[in-house]
JSON list of C-alpha atoms in Angstrom, two decimals:
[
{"chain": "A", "resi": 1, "resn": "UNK", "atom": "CA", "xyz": [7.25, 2.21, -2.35]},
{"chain": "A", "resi": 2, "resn": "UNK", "atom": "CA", "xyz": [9.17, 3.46, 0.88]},
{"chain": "A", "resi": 3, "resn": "UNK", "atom": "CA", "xyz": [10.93, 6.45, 1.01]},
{"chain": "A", "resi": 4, "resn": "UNK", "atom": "CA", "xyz": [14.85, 5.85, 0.70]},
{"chain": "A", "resi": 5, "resn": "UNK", "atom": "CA", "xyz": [16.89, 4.50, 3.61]},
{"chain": "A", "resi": 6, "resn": "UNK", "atom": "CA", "xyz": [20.26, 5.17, 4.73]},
{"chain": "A", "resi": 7, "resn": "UNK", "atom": "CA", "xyz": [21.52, 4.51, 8.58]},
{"chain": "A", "resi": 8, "resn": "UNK", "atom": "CA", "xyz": [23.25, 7.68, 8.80]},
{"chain": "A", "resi": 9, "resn": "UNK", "atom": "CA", "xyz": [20.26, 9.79, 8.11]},
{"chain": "A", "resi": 10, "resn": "UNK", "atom": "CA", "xyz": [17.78, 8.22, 10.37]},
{"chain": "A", "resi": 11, "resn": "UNK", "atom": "CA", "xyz": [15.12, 8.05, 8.60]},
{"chain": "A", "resi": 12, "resn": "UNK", "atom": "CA", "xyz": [11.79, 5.88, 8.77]},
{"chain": "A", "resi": 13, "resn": "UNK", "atom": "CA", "xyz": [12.31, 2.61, 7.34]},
{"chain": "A", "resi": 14, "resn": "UNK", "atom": "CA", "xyz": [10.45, -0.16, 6.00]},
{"chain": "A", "resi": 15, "resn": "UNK", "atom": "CA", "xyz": [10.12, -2.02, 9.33]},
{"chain": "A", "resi": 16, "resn": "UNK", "atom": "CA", "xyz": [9.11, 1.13, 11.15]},
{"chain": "A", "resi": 17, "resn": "UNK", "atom": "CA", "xyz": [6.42, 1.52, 8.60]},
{"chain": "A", "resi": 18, "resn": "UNK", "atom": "CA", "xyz": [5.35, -2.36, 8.74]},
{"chain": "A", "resi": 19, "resn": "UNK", "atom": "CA", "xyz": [5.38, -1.55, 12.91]},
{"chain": "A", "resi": 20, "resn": "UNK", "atom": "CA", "xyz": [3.48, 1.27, 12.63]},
{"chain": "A", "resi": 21, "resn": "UNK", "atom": "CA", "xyz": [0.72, -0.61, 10.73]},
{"chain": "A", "resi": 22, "resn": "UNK", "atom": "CA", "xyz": [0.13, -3.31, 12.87]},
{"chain": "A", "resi": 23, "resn": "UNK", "atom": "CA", "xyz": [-0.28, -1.21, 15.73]},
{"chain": "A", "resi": 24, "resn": "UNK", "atom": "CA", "xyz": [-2.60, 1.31, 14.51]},
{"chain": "A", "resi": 25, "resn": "UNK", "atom": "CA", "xyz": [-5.03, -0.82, 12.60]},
{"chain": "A", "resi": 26, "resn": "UNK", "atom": "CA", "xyz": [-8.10, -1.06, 14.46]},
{"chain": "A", "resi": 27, "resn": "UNK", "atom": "CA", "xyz": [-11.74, -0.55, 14.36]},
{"chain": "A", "resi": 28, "resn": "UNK", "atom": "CA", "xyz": [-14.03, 2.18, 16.76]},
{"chain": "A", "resi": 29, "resn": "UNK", "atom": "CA", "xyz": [-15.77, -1.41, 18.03]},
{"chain": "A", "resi": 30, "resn": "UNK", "atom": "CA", "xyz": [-13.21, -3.21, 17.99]},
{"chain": "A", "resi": 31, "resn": "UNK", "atom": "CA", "xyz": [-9.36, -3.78, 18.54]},
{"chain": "A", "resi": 32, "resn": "UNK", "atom": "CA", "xyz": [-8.14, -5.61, 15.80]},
{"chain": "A", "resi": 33, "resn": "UNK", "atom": "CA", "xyz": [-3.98, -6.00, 15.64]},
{"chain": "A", "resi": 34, "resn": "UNK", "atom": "CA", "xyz": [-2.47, -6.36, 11.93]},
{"chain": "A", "resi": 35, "resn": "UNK", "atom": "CA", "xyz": [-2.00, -9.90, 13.09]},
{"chain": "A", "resi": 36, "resn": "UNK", "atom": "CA", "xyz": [-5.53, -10.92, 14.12]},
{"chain": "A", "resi": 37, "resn": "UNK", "atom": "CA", "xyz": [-6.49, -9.43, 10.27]},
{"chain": "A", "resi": 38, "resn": "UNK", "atom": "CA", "xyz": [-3.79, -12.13, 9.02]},
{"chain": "A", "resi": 39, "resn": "UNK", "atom": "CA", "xyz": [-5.42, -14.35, 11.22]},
{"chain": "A", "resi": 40, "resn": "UNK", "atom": "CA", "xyz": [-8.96, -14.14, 10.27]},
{"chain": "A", "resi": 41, "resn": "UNK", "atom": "CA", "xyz": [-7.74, -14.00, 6.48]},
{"chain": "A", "resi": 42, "resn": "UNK", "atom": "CA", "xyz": [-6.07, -17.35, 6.83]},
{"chain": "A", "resi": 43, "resn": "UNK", "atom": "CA", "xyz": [-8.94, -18.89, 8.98]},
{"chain": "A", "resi": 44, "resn": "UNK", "atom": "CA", "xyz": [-11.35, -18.30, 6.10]},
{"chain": "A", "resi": 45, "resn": "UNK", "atom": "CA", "xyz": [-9.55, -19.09, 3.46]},
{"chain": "A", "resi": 46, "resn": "UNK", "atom": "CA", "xyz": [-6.30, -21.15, 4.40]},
{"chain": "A", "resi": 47, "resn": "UNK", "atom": "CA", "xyz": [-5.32, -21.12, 0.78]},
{"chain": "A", "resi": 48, "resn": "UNK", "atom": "CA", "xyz": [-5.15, -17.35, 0.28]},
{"chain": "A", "resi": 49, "resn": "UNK", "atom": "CA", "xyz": [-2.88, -17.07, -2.24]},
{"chain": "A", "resi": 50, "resn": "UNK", "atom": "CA", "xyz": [-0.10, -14.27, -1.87]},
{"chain": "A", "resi": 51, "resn": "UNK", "atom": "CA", "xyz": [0.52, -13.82, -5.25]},
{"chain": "A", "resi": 52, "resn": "UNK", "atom": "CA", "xyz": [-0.73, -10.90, -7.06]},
{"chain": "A", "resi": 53, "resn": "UNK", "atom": "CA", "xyz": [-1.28, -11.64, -10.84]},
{"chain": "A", "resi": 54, "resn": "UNK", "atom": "CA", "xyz": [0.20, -8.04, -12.84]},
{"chain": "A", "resi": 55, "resn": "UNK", "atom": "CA", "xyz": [-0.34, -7.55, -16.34]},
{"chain": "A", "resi": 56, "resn": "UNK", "atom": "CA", "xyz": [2.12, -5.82, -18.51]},
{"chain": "A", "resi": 57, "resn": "UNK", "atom": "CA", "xyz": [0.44, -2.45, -18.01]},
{"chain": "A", "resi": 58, "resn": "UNK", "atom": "CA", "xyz": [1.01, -2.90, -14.18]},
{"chain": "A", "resi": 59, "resn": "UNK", "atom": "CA", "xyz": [4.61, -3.95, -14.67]},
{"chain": "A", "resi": 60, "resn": "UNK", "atom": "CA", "xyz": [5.19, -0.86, -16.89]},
{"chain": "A", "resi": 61, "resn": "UNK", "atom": "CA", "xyz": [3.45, 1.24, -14.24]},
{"chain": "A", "resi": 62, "resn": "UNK", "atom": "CA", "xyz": [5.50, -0.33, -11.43]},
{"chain": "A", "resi": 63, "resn": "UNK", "atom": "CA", "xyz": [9.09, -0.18, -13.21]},
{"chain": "A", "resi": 64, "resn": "UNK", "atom": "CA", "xyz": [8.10, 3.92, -14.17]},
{"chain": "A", "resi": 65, "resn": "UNK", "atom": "CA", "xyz": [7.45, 4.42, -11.06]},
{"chain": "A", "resi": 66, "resn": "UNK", "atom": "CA", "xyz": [10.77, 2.94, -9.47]},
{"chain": "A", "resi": 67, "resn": "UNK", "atom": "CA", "xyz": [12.86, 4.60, -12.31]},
{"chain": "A", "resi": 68, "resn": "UNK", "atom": "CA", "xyz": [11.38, 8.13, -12.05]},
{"chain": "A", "resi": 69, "resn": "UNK", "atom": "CA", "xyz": [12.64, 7.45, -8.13]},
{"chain": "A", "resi": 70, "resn": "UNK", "atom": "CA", "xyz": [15.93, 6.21, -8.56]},
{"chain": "A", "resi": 71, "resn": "UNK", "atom": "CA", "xyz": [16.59, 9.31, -11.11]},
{"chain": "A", "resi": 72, "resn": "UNK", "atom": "CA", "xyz": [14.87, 11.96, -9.35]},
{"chain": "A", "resi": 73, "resn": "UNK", "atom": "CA", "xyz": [17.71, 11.01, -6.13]},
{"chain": "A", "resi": 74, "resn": "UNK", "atom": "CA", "xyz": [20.60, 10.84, -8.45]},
{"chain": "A", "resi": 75, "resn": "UNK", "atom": "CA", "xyz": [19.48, 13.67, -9.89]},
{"chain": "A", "resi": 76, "resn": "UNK", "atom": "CA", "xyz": [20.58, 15.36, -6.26]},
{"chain": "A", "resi": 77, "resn": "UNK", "atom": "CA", "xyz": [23.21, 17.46, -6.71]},
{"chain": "A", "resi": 78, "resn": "UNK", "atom": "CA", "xyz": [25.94, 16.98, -4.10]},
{"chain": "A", "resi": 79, "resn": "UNK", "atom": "CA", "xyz": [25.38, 20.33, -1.75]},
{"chain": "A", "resi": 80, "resn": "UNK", "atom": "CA", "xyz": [21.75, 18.93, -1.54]},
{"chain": "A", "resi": 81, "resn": "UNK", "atom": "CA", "xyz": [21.54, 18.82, 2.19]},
{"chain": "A", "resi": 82, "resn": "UNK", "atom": "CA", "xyz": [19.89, 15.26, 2.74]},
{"chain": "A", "resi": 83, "resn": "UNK", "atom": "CA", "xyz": [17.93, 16.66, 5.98]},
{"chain": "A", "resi": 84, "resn": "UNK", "atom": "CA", "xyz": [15.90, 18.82, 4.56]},
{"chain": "A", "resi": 85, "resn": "UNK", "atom": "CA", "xyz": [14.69, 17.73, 0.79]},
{"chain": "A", "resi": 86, "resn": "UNK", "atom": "CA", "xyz": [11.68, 15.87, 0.83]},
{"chain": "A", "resi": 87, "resn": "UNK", "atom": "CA", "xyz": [12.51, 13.53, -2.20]},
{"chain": "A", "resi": 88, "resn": "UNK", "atom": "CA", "xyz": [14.35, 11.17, 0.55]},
{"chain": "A", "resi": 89, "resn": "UNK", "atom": "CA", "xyz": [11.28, 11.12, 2.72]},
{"chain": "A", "resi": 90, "resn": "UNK", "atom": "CA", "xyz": [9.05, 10.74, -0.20]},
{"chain": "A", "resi": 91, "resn": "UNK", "atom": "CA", "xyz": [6.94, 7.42, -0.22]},
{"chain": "A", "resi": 92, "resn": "UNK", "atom": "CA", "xyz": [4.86, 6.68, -3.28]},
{"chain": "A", "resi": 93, "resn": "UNK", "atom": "CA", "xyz": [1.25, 4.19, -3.40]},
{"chain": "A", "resi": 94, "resn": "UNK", "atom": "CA", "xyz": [0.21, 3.09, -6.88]},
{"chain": "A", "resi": 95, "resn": "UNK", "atom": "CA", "xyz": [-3.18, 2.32, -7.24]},
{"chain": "A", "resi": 96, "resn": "UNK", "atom": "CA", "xyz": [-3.23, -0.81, -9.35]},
{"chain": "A", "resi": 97, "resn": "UNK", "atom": "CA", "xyz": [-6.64, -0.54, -10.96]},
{"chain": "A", "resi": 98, "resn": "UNK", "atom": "CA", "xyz": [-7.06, 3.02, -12.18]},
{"chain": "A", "resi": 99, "resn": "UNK", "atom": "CA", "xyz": [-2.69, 3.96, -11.98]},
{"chain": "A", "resi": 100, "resn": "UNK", "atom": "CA", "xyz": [-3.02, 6.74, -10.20]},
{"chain": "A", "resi": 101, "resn": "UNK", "atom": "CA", "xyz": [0.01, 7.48, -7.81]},
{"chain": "A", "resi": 102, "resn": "UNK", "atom": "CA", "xyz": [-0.10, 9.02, -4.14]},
{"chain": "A", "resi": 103, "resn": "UNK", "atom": "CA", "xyz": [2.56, 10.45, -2.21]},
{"chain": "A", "resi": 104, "resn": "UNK", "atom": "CA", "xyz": [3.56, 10.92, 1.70]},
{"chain": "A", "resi": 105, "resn": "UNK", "atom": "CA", "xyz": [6.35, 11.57, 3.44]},
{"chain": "A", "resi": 106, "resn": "UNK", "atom": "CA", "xyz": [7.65, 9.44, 6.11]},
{"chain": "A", "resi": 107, "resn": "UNK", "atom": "CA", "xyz": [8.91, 11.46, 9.25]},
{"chain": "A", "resi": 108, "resn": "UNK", "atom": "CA", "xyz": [9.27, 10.14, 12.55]},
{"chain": "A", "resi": 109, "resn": "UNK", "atom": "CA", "xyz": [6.67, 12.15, 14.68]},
{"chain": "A", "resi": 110, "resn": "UNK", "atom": "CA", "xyz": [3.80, 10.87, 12.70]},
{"chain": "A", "resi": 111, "resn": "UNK", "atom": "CA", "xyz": [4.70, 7.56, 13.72]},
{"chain": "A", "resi": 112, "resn": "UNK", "atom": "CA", "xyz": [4.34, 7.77, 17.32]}
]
């Protein structure tokens, strides 16, 4: 899940994220782009399916996830100053076999 975006803050957004990805995927022998991996996917199997069966475990896991988000940031008081807490920058992974969560923060000098 990507950490919260708003235009007036400026923060990374999804499609600097998805940008950042396909440029910096790449092997030490190689120089893969997140394209050619879509590619080669396809090539093999050109009915990859996209769809990612969930159970209701995973869908409880998911929708926790999301809610402990949205009510940690309206849990913000009002003189929180938007710049500096981390909860905005906060981006969350959920690993779907053993539910364990991971966080980063998304700042922009780690993408360049």
């Amino acid at each position: 899940m990507d950490n919260i975006y708003h235009p007036e803050l400026e923060l990374p957004d999804h499609f600097d994220h998805i940008k950042y990805i396909q440029t910096k995927i790449y092997s030490d022998q190689t120089s893969y782009t997140y394209q050619d991996l879509v590619d080669i996917i396809f090539e093999k199997d050109p009915n990859f399916g996209l769809i990612y069966p969930i159970s209701w475990v995973d869908l409880i896991m998911i929708s926790n996830l999301v809610l402990e988000r949205v009510l940690t940031i309206f849990d913000l008081d009002e003189d929180t100053n938007l710049y500096i807490t981390k909860e905005i920058l906060k981006m969350e992974e959920l690993n779907m076999k053993t539910h364990k969560k991971m966080e980063d923060f998304a700042e922009f000098w780690e993408m360049g």
